[in-house]
Amino acid sequence: GQNIDQPTEMTATEGAIVQINCTYQTSGFNGLFWYQQHAGEAPTFLSYNVLDGLEEKGRFSSFLSRSKGYSYLLLKELQMKDSASYLCALLDSNYQLIWGAGTKLIIKP
Amino acid sequence: EAGVTQFPSHSVIEKGQTVTLRCDPISGHDNLYWYRRVMGKEIKFLLHFVKESKQDESGMPNNRFLAERTGGTYSTLKVQPAELEDSGVYFCASSQVGLEAFFGQGTRLTVV
């Protein structure tokens, strides 16, 4: 079967760095996505990793280790607007997106 | 280029009524997905179209839900008859094969 785990909630301080972890088990793998979702809005794409390593995009970076079934999203220089849910999603062998439950990130001044 | 668009943005209907949601994917995207997020729970996959064919509809909750994608362009999701537990936000996404999915803004459905 397939399973995705990520923390339910995290709190961080404005200007700091936070790492949101995601672990998964799957029989087929075609990539891992990170999405940001503000309350009441649709998820917006942040990153896509299919090979091992770190992908950097401005303040956001995403890391993947396929052998460990592990990914993380790193957010630097946190801003208040970064308060949102962060969703880890797996693209399986049938190109179906399997979603984690999301991590609610709370930014404090 | 226009993104994924969904209509309506909000819908409030009474239990037992019928509602049809529409999704227009990004032009050229063969893959179209429907998802649902019920308040307080994670996003759940409903089904996946490849062009006009249903590739996977394992997430459809029951036979009150009917999805179509005539001609492989826009898609509709009909709920008939609607029940209270159908309330939530229905998201549509489209993608080219193997690439990231782009989401619409969602339709917030409230069944009263």
mmCIF file with all atom_site columns, C-alpha atoms in Angstrom:
data_model
loop_
_atom_site.group_PDB
_atom_site.id
_atom_site.type_symbol
_atom_site.label_atom_id
_atom_site.label_alt_id
_atom_site.label_comp_id
_atom_site.label_asym_id
_atom_site.label_entity_id
_atom_site.label_seq_id
_atom_site.pdbx_PDB_ins_code
_atom_site.Cartn_x
_atom_site.Cartn_y
_atom_site.Cartn_z
_atom_site.occupancy
_atom_site.B_iso_or_equiv
_atom_site.pdbx_formal_charge
_atom_site.auth_seq_id
_atom_site.auth_comp_id
_atom_site.auth_asym_id
_atom_site.auth_atom_id
_atom_site.pdbx_PDB_model_num
ATOM 1   C CA . GLY A 1 1   ? 0.000   0.000  0.000   1.00 0.00 ? 1   GLY A CA 1
ATOM 2   C CA . GLN A 1 2   ? 0.884   3.645  0.095   1.00 0.00 ? 2   GLN A CA 1
ATOM 3   C CA . ASN A 1 3   ? 1.316   5.862  3.115   1.00 0.00 ? 3   ASN A CA 1
ATOM 4   C CA . ILE A 1 4   ? 2.476   9.415  3.685   1.00 0.00 ? 4   ILE A CA 1
ATOM 5   C CA . ASP A 1 5   ? 3.338   10.940 7.072   1.00 0.00 ? 5   ASP A CA 1
ATOM 6   C CA . GLN A 1 6   ? 4.016   14.541 7.960   1.00 0.00 ? 6   GLN A CA 1
ATOM 7   C CA . PRO A 1 7   ? 3.651   16.457 11.239  1.00 0.00 ? 7   PRO A CA 1
ATOM 8   C CA . THR A 1 8   ? 0.233   17.880 11.942  1.00 0.00 ? 8   THR A CA 1
ATOM 9   C CA . GLU A 1 9   ? 1.380   21.294 13.104  1.00 0.00 ? 9   GLU A CA 1
ATOM 10  C CA . MET A 1 10  ? 4.566   23.307 13.509  1.00 0.00 ? 10  MET A CA 1
ATOM 11  C CA . THR A 1 11  ? 5.310   26.734 14.936  1.00 0.00 ? 11  THR A CA 1
ATOM 12  C CA . ALA A 1 12  ? 8.176   28.997 13.945  1.00 0.00 ? 12  ALA A CA 1
ATOM 13  C CA . THR A 1 13  ? 9.288   32.588 14.378  1.00 0.00 ? 13  THR A CA 1
ATOM 14  C CA . GLU A 1 14  ? 9.278   35.269 11.707  1.00 0.00 ? 14  GLU A CA 1
ATOM 15  C CA . GLY A 1 15  ? 12.707  35.505 10.081  1.00 0.00 ? 15  GLY A CA 1
ATOM 16  C CA . ALA A 1 16  ? 13.740  32.020 11.159  1.00 0.00 ? 16  ALA A CA 1
ATOM 17  C CA . ILE A 1 17  ? 14.129  28.740 9.236   1.00 0.00 ? 17  ILE A CA 1
ATOM 18  C CA . VAL A 1 18  ? 11.784  25.761 9.430   1.00 0.00 ? 18  VAL A CA 1
ATOM 19  C CA . GLN A 1 19  ? 12.021  22.255 7.997   1.00 0.00 ? 19  GLN A CA 1
ATOM 20  C CA . ILE A 1 20  ? 8.866   20.242 7.324   1.00 0.00 ? 20  ILE A CA 1
ATOM 21  C CA . ASN A 1 21  ? 9.489   16.519 6.951   1.00 0.00 ? 21  ASN A CA 1
ATOM 22  C CA . CYS A 1 22  ? 7.553   13.987 4.916   1.00 0.00 ? 22  CYS A CA 1
ATOM 23  C CA . THR A 1 23  ? 8.078   10.230 4.935   1.00 0.00 ? 23  THR A CA 1
ATOM 24  C CA . TYR A 1 24  ? 6.361   7.827  2.583   1.00 0.00 ? 24  TYR A CA 1
ATOM 25  C CA . GLN A 1 25  ? 5.966   4.192  1.625   1.00 0.00 ? 25  GLN A CA 1
ATOM 26  C CA . THR A 1 26  ? 4.989   3.277  -1.910  1.00 0.00 ? 26  THR A CA 1
ATOM 27  C CA . SER A 1 27  ? 5.429   0.510  -4.431  1.00 0.00 ? 27  SER A CA 1
ATOM 28  C CA . GLY A 1 28  ? 5.645   2.872  -7.400  1.00 0.00 ? 28  GLY A CA 1
ATOM 29  C CA . PHE A 1 29  ? 7.161   6.350  -7.512  1.00 0.00 ? 29  PHE A CA 1
ATOM 30  C CA . ASN A 1 30  ? 7.060   9.085  -10.140 1.00 0.00 ? 30  ASN A CA 1
ATOM 31  C CA . GLY A 1 31  ? 7.952   12.056 -8.017  1.00 0.00 ? 31  GLY A CA 1
ATOM 32  C CA . LEU A 1 32  ? 7.070   13.998 -4.907  1.00 0.00 ? 32  LEU A CA 1
ATOM 33  C CA . PHE A 1 33  ? 5.374   17.373 -4.747  1.00 0.00 ? 33  PHE A CA 1
ATOM 34  C CA . TRP A 1 34  ? 5.089   20.054 -2.142  1.00 0.00 ? 34  TRP A CA 1
ATOM 35  C CA . TYR A 1 35  ? 2.089   22.362 -2.205  1.00 0.00 ? 35  TYR A CA 1
ATOM 36  C CA . GLN A 1 36  ? 1.150   25.361 -0.096  1.00 0.00 ? 36  GLN A CA 1
ATOM 37  C CA . GLN A 1 37  ? -2.465  25.901 0.838   1.00 0.00 ? 37  GLN A CA 1
ATOM 38  C CA . HIS A 1 38  ? -3.923  28.937 2.578   1.00 0.00 ? 38  HIS A CA 1
ATOM 39  C CA . ALA A 1 39  ? -7.228  28.433 4.342   1.00 0.00 ? 39  ALA A CA 1
ATOM 40  C CA . GLY A 1 40  ? -10.131 28.342 1.911   1.00 0.00 ? 40  GLY A CA 1
ATOM 41  C CA . GLU A 1 41  ? -7.917  28.440 -1.177  1.00 0.00 ? 41  GLU A CA 1
ATOM 42  C CA . ALA A 1 42  ? -6.672  25.868 -3.656  1.00 0.00 ? 42  ALA A CA 1
ATOM 43  C CA . PRO A 1 43  ? -3.212  24.388 -3.174  1.00 0.00 ? 43  PRO A CA 1
ATOM 44  C CA . THR A 1 44  ? -0.428  26.118 -5.076  1.00 0.00 ? 44  THR A CA 1
ATOM 45  C CA . PHE A 1 45  ? 2.575   24.266 -6.448  1.00 0.00 ? 45  PHE A CA 1
ATOM 46  C CA . LEU A 1 46  ? 5.886   24.782 -4.650  1.00 0.00 ? 46  LEU A CA 1
ATOM 47  C CA . SER A 1 47  ? 8.251   22.053 -5.854  1.00 0.00 ? 47  SER A CA 1
ATOM 48  C CA . TYR A 1 48  ? 8.644   18.716 -7.605  1.00 0.00 ? 48  TYR A CA 1
ATOM 49  C CA . ASN A 1 49  ? 11.443  16.235 -6.886  1.00 0.00 ? 49  ASN A CA 1
ATOM 50  C CA . VAL A 1 50  ? 11.964  13.021 -8.808  1.00 0.00 ? 50  VAL A CA 1
ATOM 51  C CA . LEU A 1 51  ? 15.718  12.589 -8.329  1.00 0.00 ? 51  LEU A CA 1
ATOM 52  C CA . ASP A 1 52  ? 17.614  12.520 -5.046  1.00 0.00 ? 52  ASP A CA 1
ATOM 53  C CA . GLY A 1 53  ? 19.012  15.786 -3.828  1.00 0.00 ? 53  GLY A CA 1
ATOM 54  C CA . LEU A 1 54  ? 18.129  19.342 -3.034  1.00 0.00 ? 54  LEU A CA 1
ATOM 55  C CA . GLU A 1 55  ? 16.118  21.687 -5.266  1.00 0.00 ? 55  GLU A CA 1
ATOM 56  C CA . GLU A 1 56  ? 16.359  25.339 -4.320  1.00 0.00 ? 56  GLU A CA 1
ATOM 57  C CA . LYS A 1 57  ? 13.863  28.028 -5.319  1.00 0.00 ? 57  LYS A CA 1
ATOM 58  C CA . GLY A 1 58  ? 14.423  31.287 -3.572  1.00 0.00 ? 58  GLY A CA 1
ATOM 59  C CA . ARG A 1 59  ? 13.419  31.031 0.073   1.00 0.00 ? 59  ARG A CA 1
ATOM 60  C CA . PHE A 1 60  ? 12.036  27.514 -0.410  1.00 0.00 ? 60  PHE A CA 1
ATOM 61  C CA . SER A 1 61  ? 14.059  24.330 -0.912  1.00 0.00 ? 61  SER A CA 1
ATOM 62  C CA . SER A 1 62  ? 12.969  20.723 -1.192  1.00 0.00 ? 62  SER A CA 1
ATOM 63  C CA . PHE A 1 63  ? 15.012  17.600 -0.613  1.00 0.00 ? 63  PHE A CA 1
ATOM 64  C CA . LEU A 1 64  ? 14.373  13.996 -1.632  1.00 0.00 ? 64  LEU A CA 1
ATOM 65  C CA . SER A 1 65  ? 15.927  10.678 -0.685  1.00 0.00 ? 65  SER A CA 1
ATOM 66  C CA . ARG A 1 66  ? 14.181  7.874  -2.583  1.00 0.00 ? 66  ARG A CA 1
ATOM 67  C CA . SER A 1 67  ? 16.083  5.102  -0.782  1.00 0.00 ? 67  SER A CA 1
ATOM 68  C CA . LYS A 1 68  ? 14.881  6.432  2.580   1.00 0.00 ? 68  LYS A CA 1
ATOM 69  C CA . GLY A 1 69  ? 11.377  7.381  1.450   1.00 0.00 ? 69  GLY A CA 1
ATOM 70  C CA . TYR A 1 70  ? 11.998  10.840 2.843   1.00 0.00 ? 70  TYR A CA 1
ATOM 71  C CA . SER A 1 71  ? 11.560  14.430 1.764   1.00 0.00 ? 71  SER A CA 1
ATOM 72  C CA . TYR A 1 72  ? 11.656  17.782 3.452   1.00 0.00 ? 72  TYR A CA 1
ATOM 73  C CA . LEU A 1 73  ? 10.603  21.311 2.616   1.00 0.00 ? 73  LEU A CA 1
ATOM 74  C CA . LEU A 1 74  ? 12.900  24.007 3.971   1.00 0.00 ? 74  LEU A CA 1
ATOM 75  C CA . LEU A 1 75  ? 11.576  27.537 4.363   1.00 0.00 ? 75  LEU A CA 1
ATOM 76  C CA . LYS A 1 76  ? 14.061  30.319 5.059   1.00 0.00 ? 76  LYS A CA 1
ATOM 77  C CA . GLU A 1 77  ? 13.580  33.915 6.208   1.00 0.00 ? 77  GLU A CA 1
ATOM 78  C CA . LEU A 1 78  ? 10.062  33.134 7.298   1.00 0.00 ? 78  LEU A CA 1
ATOM 79  C CA . GLN A 1 79  ? 7.400   35.747 6.685   1.00 0.00 ? 79  GLN A CA 1
ATOM 80  C CA . MET A 1 80  ? 3.972   36.025 8.268   1.00 0.00 ? 80  MET A CA 1
ATOM 81  C CA . LYS A 1 81  ? 2.391   35.229 4.894   1.00 0.00 ? 81  LYS A CA 1
ATOM 82  C CA . ASP A 1 82  ? 4.065   31.805 5.015   1.00 0.00 ? 82  ASP A CA 1
ATOM 83  C CA . SER A 1 83  ? 1.499   30.749 7.607   1.00 0.00 ? 83  SER A CA 1
ATOM 84  C CA . ALA A 1 84  ? -0.391  28.037 5.742   1.00 0.00 ? 84  ALA A CA 1
ATOM 85  C CA . SER A 1 85  ? -0.743  24.295 5.367   1.00 0.00 ? 85  SER A CA 1
ATOM 86  C CA . TYR A 1 86  ? 2.044   22.522 3.504   1.00 0.00 ? 86  TYR A CA 1
ATOM 87  C CA . LEU A 1 87  ? 1.040   19.388 1.669   1.00 0.00 ? 87  LEU A CA 1
ATOM 88  C CA . CYS A 1 88  ? 3.350   16.589 0.657   1.00 0.00 ? 88  CYS A CA 1
ATOM 89  C CA . ALA A 1 89  ? 2.024   14.559 -2.280  1.00 0.00 ? 89  ALA A CA 1
ATOM 90  C CA . LEU A 1 90  ? 3.334   11.450 -3.962  1.00 0.00 ? 90  LEU A CA 1
ATOM 91  C CA . LEU A 1 91  ? 2.908   10.715 -7.669  1.00 0.00 ? 91  LEU A CA 1
ATOM 92  C CA . ASP A 1 92  ? 2.511   6.964  -7.877  1.00 0.00 ? 92  ASP A CA 1
ATOM 93  C CA . SER A 1 93  ? 3.119   4.556  -10.731 1.00 0.00 ? 93  SER A CA 1
ATOM 94  C CA . ASN A 1 94  ? -0.315  5.351  -12.196 1.00 0.00 ? 94  ASN A CA 1
ATOM 95  C CA . TYR A 1 95  ? 0.376   9.087  -12.028 1.00 0.00 ? 95  TYR A CA 1
ATOM 96  C CA . GLN A 1 96  ? -2.171  9.401  -9.262  1.00 0.00 ? 96  GLN A CA 1
ATOM 97  C CA . LEU A 1 97  ? -1.422  12.000 -6.619  1.00 0.00 ? 97  LEU A CA 1
ATOM 98  C CA . ILE A 1 98  ? -1.480  10.574 -3.092  1.00 0.00 ? 98  ILE A CA 1
ATOM 99  C CA . TRP A 1 99  ? -1.763  13.326 -0.515  1.00 0.00 ? 99  TRP A CA 1
ATOM 100 C CA . GLY A 1 100 ? -0.434  13.647 2.997   1.00 0.00 ? 100 GLY A CA 1
ATOM 101 C CA . ALA A 1 101 ? -2.726  15.216 5.587   1.00 0.00 ? 101 ALA A CA 1
ATOM 102 C CA . GLY A 1 102 ? -0.727  18.445 5.530   1.00 0.00 ? 102 GLY A CA 1
ATOM 103 C CA . THR A 1 103 ? 1.341   20.344 8.071   1.00 0.00 ? 103 THR A CA 1
ATOM 104 C CA . LYS A 1 104 ? -0.153  23.519 9.488   1.00 0.00 ? 104 LYS A CA 1
ATOM 105 C CA . LEU A 1 105 ? 2.640   26.054 9.875   1.00 0.00 ? 105 LEU A CA 1
ATOM 106 C CA . ILE A 1 106 ? 2.085   28.874 12.329  1.00 0.00 ? 106 ILE A CA 1
ATOM 107 C CA . ILE A 1 107 ? 4.432   31.860 12.134  1.00 0.00 ? 107 ILE A CA 1
ATOM 108 C CA . LYS A 1 108 ? 4.788   34.042 15.207  1.00 0.00 ? 108 LYS A CA 1
ATOM 109 C CA . PRO A 1 109 ? 6.208   37.585 15.238  1.00 0.00 ? 109 PRO A CA 1
ATOM 110 C CA . GLU B 2 1   ? -2.305  31.495 -20.474 1.00 0.00 ? 1   GLU B CA 1
ATOM 111 C CA . ALA B 2 2   ? -5.484  30.791 -18.534 1.00 0.00 ? 2   ALA B CA 1
ATOM 112 C CA . GLY B 2 3   ? -5.142  28.445 -15.595 1.00 0.00 ? 3   GLY B CA 1
ATOM 113 C CA . VAL B 2 4   ? -7.527  25.789 -14.418 1.00 0.00 ? 4   VAL B CA 1
ATOM 114 C CA . THR B 2 5   ? -10.928 27.367 -13.911 1.00 0.00 ? 5   THR B CA 1
ATOM 115 C CA . GLN B 2 6   ? -13.813 26.026 -11.889 1.00 0.00 ? 6   GLN B CA 1
ATOM 116 C CA . PHE B 2 7   ? -17.431 27.058 -11.791 1.00 0.00 ? 7   PHE B CA 1
ATOM 117 C CA . PRO B 2 8   ? -19.229 27.940 -9.616  1.00 0.00 ? 8   PRO B CA 1
ATOM 118 C CA . SER B 2 9   ? -16.926 29.204 -6.896  1.00 0.00 ? 9   SER B CA 1
ATOM 119 C CA . HIS B 2 10  ? -19.594 28.676 -4.265  1.00 0.00 ? 10  HIS B CA 1
ATOM 120 C CA . SER B 2 11  ? -22.795 26.671 -4.211  1.00 0.00 ? 11  SER B CA 1
ATOM 121 C CA . VAL B 2 12  ? -25.353 26.293 -1.456  1.00 0.00 ? 12  VAL B CA 1
ATOM 122 C CA . ILE B 2 13  ? -28.031 23.681 -2.058  1.00 0.00 ? 13  ILE B CA 1
ATOM 123 C CA . GLU B 2 14  ? -30.567 21.785 -0.035  1.00 0.00 ? 14  GLU B CA 1
ATOM 124 C CA . LYS B 2 15  ? -30.234 18.132 0.792   1.00 0.00 ? 15  LYS B CA 1
ATOM 125 C CA . GLY B 2 16  ? -31.703 16.065 -2.018  1.00 0.00 ? 16  GLY B CA 1
ATOM 126 C CA . GLN B 2 17  ? -31.022 18.589 -4.753  1.00 0.00 ? 17  GLN B CA 1
ATOM 127 C CA . THR B 2 18  ? -28.634 18.168 -7.654  1.00 0.00 ? 18  THR B CA 1
ATOM 128 C CA . VAL B 2 19  ? -25.491 20.187 -8.255  1.00 0.00 ? 19  VAL B CA 1
ATOM 129 C CA . THR B 2 20  ? -23.103 20.143 -11.195 1.00 0.00 ? 20  THR B CA 1
ATOM 130 C CA . LEU B 2 21  ? -19.575 21.426 -10.875 1.00 0.00 ? 21  LEU B CA 1
ATOM 131 C CA . ARG B 2 22  ? -17.504 22.306 -13.906 1.00 0.00 ? 22  ARG B CA 1
ATOM 132 C CA . CYS B 2 23  ? -13.770 22.314 -14.478 1.00 0.00 ? 23  CYS B CA 1
ATOM 133 C CA . ASP B 2 24  ? -11.922 23.732 -17.471 1.00 0.00 ? 24  ASP B CA 1
ATOM 134 C CA . PRO B 2 25  ? -8.349  22.429 -17.492 1.00 0.00 ? 25  PRO B CA 1
ATOM 135 C CA . ILE B 2 26  ? -5.343  24.137 -18.996 1.00 0.00 ? 26  ILE B CA 1
ATOM 136 C CA . SER B 2 27  ? -5.445  23.710 -22.750 1.00 0.00 ? 27  SER B CA 1
ATOM 137 C CA . GLY B 2 28  ? -3.452  20.689 -23.892 1.00 0.00 ? 28  GLY B CA 1
ATOM 138 C CA . HIS B 2 29  ? -3.469  18.939 -20.533 1.00 0.00 ? 29  HIS B CA 1
ATOM 139 C CA . ASP B 2 30  ? -4.639  15.380 -21.016 1.00 0.00 ? 30  ASP B CA 1
ATOM 140 C CA . ASN B 2 31  ? -4.754  14.577 -17.304 1.00 0.00 ? 31  ASN B CA 1
ATOM 141 C CA . LEU B 2 32  ? -7.626  15.942 -15.255 1.00 0.00 ? 32  LEU B CA 1
ATOM 142 C CA . TYR B 2 33  ? -8.142  15.156 -11.580 1.00 0.00 ? 33  TYR B CA 1
ATOM 143 C CA . TRP B 2 34  ? -10.952 15.790 -9.148  1.00 0.00 ? 34  TRP B CA 1
ATOM 144 C CA . TYR B 2 35  ? -10.267 16.060 -5.417  1.00 0.00 ? 35  TYR B CA 1
ATOM 145 C CA . ARG B 2 36  ? -12.363 16.863 -2.399  1.00 0.00 ? 36  ARG B CA 1
ATOM 146 C CA . ARG B 2 37  ? -11.464 18.356 0.932   1.00 0.00 ? 37  ARG B CA 1
ATOM 147 C CA . VAL B 2 38  ? -14.002 17.970 3.681   1.00 0.00 ? 38  VAL B CA 1
ATOM 148 C CA . MET B 2 39  ? -13.519 20.429 6.542   1.00 0.00 ? 39  MET B CA 1
ATOM 149 C CA . GLY B 2 40  ? -10.838 19.317 8.952   1.00 0.00 ? 40  GLY B CA 1
ATOM 150 C CA . LYS B 2 41  ? -9.658  16.418 6.821   1.00 0.00 ? 41  LYS B CA 1
ATOM 151 C CA . GLU B 2 42  ? -7.023  15.876 4.181   1.00 0.00 ? 42  GLU B CA 1
ATOM 152 C CA . ILE B 2 43  ? -7.581  16.220 0.469   1.00 0.00 ? 43  ILE B CA 1
ATOM 153 C CA . LYS B 2 44  ? -9.054  13.060 -0.990  1.00 0.00 ? 44  LYS B CA 1
ATOM 154 C CA . PHE B 2 45  ? -8.614  11.903 -4.537  1.00 0.00 ? 45  PHE B CA 1
ATOM 155 C CA . LEU B 2 46  ? -11.889 11.296 -6.395  1.00 0.00 ? 46  LEU B CA 1
ATOM 156 C CA . LEU B 2 47  ? -10.953 10.375 -9.947  1.00 0.00 ? 47  LEU B CA 1
ATOM 157 C CA . HIS B 2 48  ? -8.555  10.831 -12.814 1.00 0.00 ? 48  HIS B CA 1
ATOM 158 C CA . PHE B 2 49  ? -9.302  11.348 -16.500 1.00 0.00 ? 49  PHE B CA 1
ATOM 159 C CA . VAL B 2 50  ? -6.847  10.850 -19.301 1.00 0.00 ? 50  VAL B CA 1
ATOM 160 C CA . LYS B 2 51  ? -8.445  12.747 -22.137 1.00 0.00 ? 51  LYS B CA 1
ATOM 161 C CA . GLU B 2 52  ? -12.072 11.570 -22.100 1.00 0.00 ? 52  GLU B CA 1
ATOM 162 C CA . SER B 2 53  ? -11.395 8.219  -20.420 1.00 0.00 ? 53  SER B CA 1
ATOM 163 C CA . LYS B 2 54  ? -11.675 7.511  -16.715 1.00 0.00 ? 54  LYS B CA 1
ATOM 164 C CA . GLN B 2 55  ? -8.245  6.216  -15.759 1.00 0.00 ? 55  GLN B CA 1
ATOM 165 C CA . ASP B 2 56  ? -9.038  5.750  -12.101 1.00 0.00 ? 56  ASP B CA 1
ATOM 166 C CA . GLU B 2 57  ? -12.302 6.408  -10.283 1.00 0.00 ? 57  GLU B CA 1
ATOM 167 C CA . SER B 2 58  ? -11.481 4.497  -7.131  1.00 0.00 ? 58  SER B CA 1
ATOM 168 C CA . GLY B 2 59  ? -11.953 7.595  -4.992  1.00 0.00 ? 59  GLY B CA 1
ATOM 169 C CA . MET B 2 60  ? -15.558 8.258  -5.950  1.00 0.00 ? 60  MET B CA 1
ATOM 170 C CA . PRO B 2 61  ? -17.511 7.844  -2.706  1.00 0.00 ? 61  PRO B CA 1
ATOM 171 C CA . ASN B 2 62  ? -20.706 6.353  -4.117  1.00 0.00 ? 62  ASN B CA 1
ATOM 172 C CA . ASN B 2 63  ? -23.028 6.279  -7.119  1.00 0.00 ? 63  ASN B CA 1
ATOM 173 C CA . ARG B 2 64  ? -24.485 9.675  -6.286  1.00 0.00 ? 64  ARG B CA 1
ATOM 174 C CA . PHE B 2 65  ? -21.366 11.135 -7.881  1.00 0.00 ? 65  PHE B CA 1
ATOM 175 C CA . LEU B 2 66  ? -21.004 11.163 -11.664 1.00 0.00 ? 66  LEU B CA 1
ATOM 176 C CA . ALA B 2 67  ? -18.069 12.662 -13.522 1.00 0.00 ? 67  ALA B CA 1
ATOM 177 C CA . GLU B 2 68  ? -17.814 13.189 -17.233 1.00 0.00 ? 68  GLU B CA 1
ATOM 178 C CA . ARG B 2 69  ? -15.296 14.660 -19.613 1.00 0.00 ? 69  ARG B CA 1
ATOM 179 C CA . THR B 2 70  ? -16.868 14.795 -23.040 1.00 0.00 ? 70  THR B CA 1
ATOM 180 C CA . GLY B 2 71  ? -14.389 15.339 -25.855 1.00 0.00 ? 71  GLY B CA 1
ATOM 181 C CA . GLY B 2 72  ? -11.484 15.343 -23.454 1.00 0.00 ? 72  GLY B CA 1
ATOM 182 C CA . THR B 2 73  ? -11.802 19.052 -22.691 1.00 0.00 ? 73  THR B CA 1
ATOM 183 C CA . TYR B 2 74  ? -13.807 20.333 -19.734 1.00 0.00 ? 74  TYR B CA 1
ATOM 184 C CA . SER B 2 75  ? -15.170 18.041 -17.064 1.00 0.00 ? 75  SER B CA 1
ATOM 185 C CA . THR B 2 76  ? -18.305 18.043 -14.944 1.00 0.00 ? 76  THR B CA 1
ATOM 186 C CA . LEU B 2 77  ? -18.923 16.469 -11.583 1.00 0.00 ? 77  LEU B CA 1
ATOM 187 C CA . LYS B 2 78  ? -22.571 15.938 -10.714 1.00 0.00 ? 78  LYS B CA 1
ATOM 188 C CA . VAL B 2 79  ? -23.839 15.116 -7.256  1.00 0.00 ? 79  VAL B CA 1
ATOM 189 C CA . GLN B 2 80  ? -27.383 13.719 -7.273  1.00 0.00 ? 80  GLN B CA 1
ATOM 190 C CA . PRO B 2 81  ? -29.002 13.706 -4.786  1.00 0.00 ? 81  PRO B CA 1
ATOM 191 C CA . ALA B 2 82  ? -26.740 15.751 -2.526  1.00 0.00 ? 82  ALA B CA 1
ATOM 192 C CA . GLU B 2 83  ? -26.327 14.771 1.128   1.00 0.00 ? 83  GLU B CA 1
ATOM 193 C CA . LEU B 2 84  ? -25.052 16.803 4.060   1.00 0.00 ? 84  LEU B CA 1
ATOM 194 C CA . GLU B 2 85  ? -21.739 14.934 4.143   1.00 0.00 ? 85  GLU B CA 1
ATOM 195 C CA . ASP B 2 86  ? -21.011 16.043 0.569   1.00 0.00 ? 86  ASP B CA 1
ATOM 196 C CA . SER B 2 87  ? -20.220 19.538 1.806   1.00 0.00 ? 87  SER B CA 1
ATOM 197 C CA . GLY B 2 88  ? -16.630 20.562 1.230   1.00 0.00 ? 88  GLY B CA 1
ATOM 198 C CA . VAL B 2 89  ? -14.326 22.118 -1.298  1.00 0.00 ? 89  VAL B CA 1
ATOM 199 C CA . TYR B 2 90  ? -14.021 20.340 -4.636  1.00 0.00 ? 90  TYR B CA 1
ATOM 200 C CA . PHE B 2 91  ? -10.767 20.907 -6.452  1.00 0.00 ? 91  PHE B CA 1
ATOM 201 C CA . CYS B 2 92  ? -9.915  20.174 -10.035 1.00 0.00 ? 92  CYS B CA 1
ATOM 202 C CA . ALA B 2 93  ? -6.373  19.891 -11.328 1.00 0.00 ? 93  ALA B CA 1
ATOM 203 C CA . SER B 2 94  ? -4.822  19.263 -14.709 1.00 0.00 ? 94  SER B CA 1
ATOM 204 C CA . SER B 2 95  ? -1.399  18.225 -15.861 1.00 0.00 ? 95  SER B CA 1
ATOM 205 C CA . GLN B 2 96  ? 0.652   16.970 -18.711 1.00 0.00 ? 96  GLN B CA 1
ATOM 206 C CA . VAL B 2 97  ? 1.887   13.425 -18.212 1.00 0.00 ? 97  VAL B CA 1
ATOM 207 C CA . GLY B 2 98  ? 4.493   13.207 -15.466 1.00 0.00 ? 98  GLY B CA 1
ATOM 208 C CA . LEU B 2 99  ? 4.524   16.909 -14.643 1.00 0.00 ? 99  LEU B CA 1
ATOM 209 C CA . GLU B 2 100 ? 3.121   18.952 -11.810 1.00 0.00 ? 100 GLU B CA 1
ATOM 210 C CA . ALA B 2 101 ? -0.601  19.384 -11.466 1.00 0.00 ? 101 ALA B CA 1
ATOM 211 C CA . PHE B 2 102 ? -2.091  22.852 -11.585 1.00 0.00 ? 102 PHE B CA 1
ATOM 212 C CA . PHE B 2 103 ? -5.119  23.420 -9.439  1.00 0.00 ? 103 PHE B CA 1
ATOM 213 C CA . GLY B 2 104 ? -8.228  25.447 -9.880  1.00 0.00 ? 104 GLY B CA 1
ATOM 214 C CA . GLN B 2 105 ? -9.507  27.666 -7.083  1.00 0.00 ? 105 GLN B CA 1
ATOM 215 C CA . GLY B 2 106 ? -12.059 25.097 -6.073  1.00 0.00 ? 106 GLY B CA 1
ATOM 216 C CA . THR B 2 107 ? -15.807 25.042 -5.635  1.00 0.00 ? 107 THR B CA 1
ATOM 217 C CA . ARG B 2 108 ? -17.071 25.368 -2.100  1.00 0.00 ? 108 ARG B CA 1
ATOM 218 C CA . LEU B 2 109 ? -20.188 23.229 -1.814  1.00 0.00 ? 109 LEU B CA 1
ATOM 219 C CA . THR B 2 110 ? -22.493 23.586 1.149   1.00 0.00 ? 110 THR B CA 1
ATOM 220 C CA . VAL B 2 111 ? -25.413 21.198 1.515   1.00 0.00 ? 111 VAL B CA 1
ATOM 221 C CA . VAL B 2 112 ? -28.008 22.340 4.033   1.00 0.00 ? 112 VAL B CA 1
#
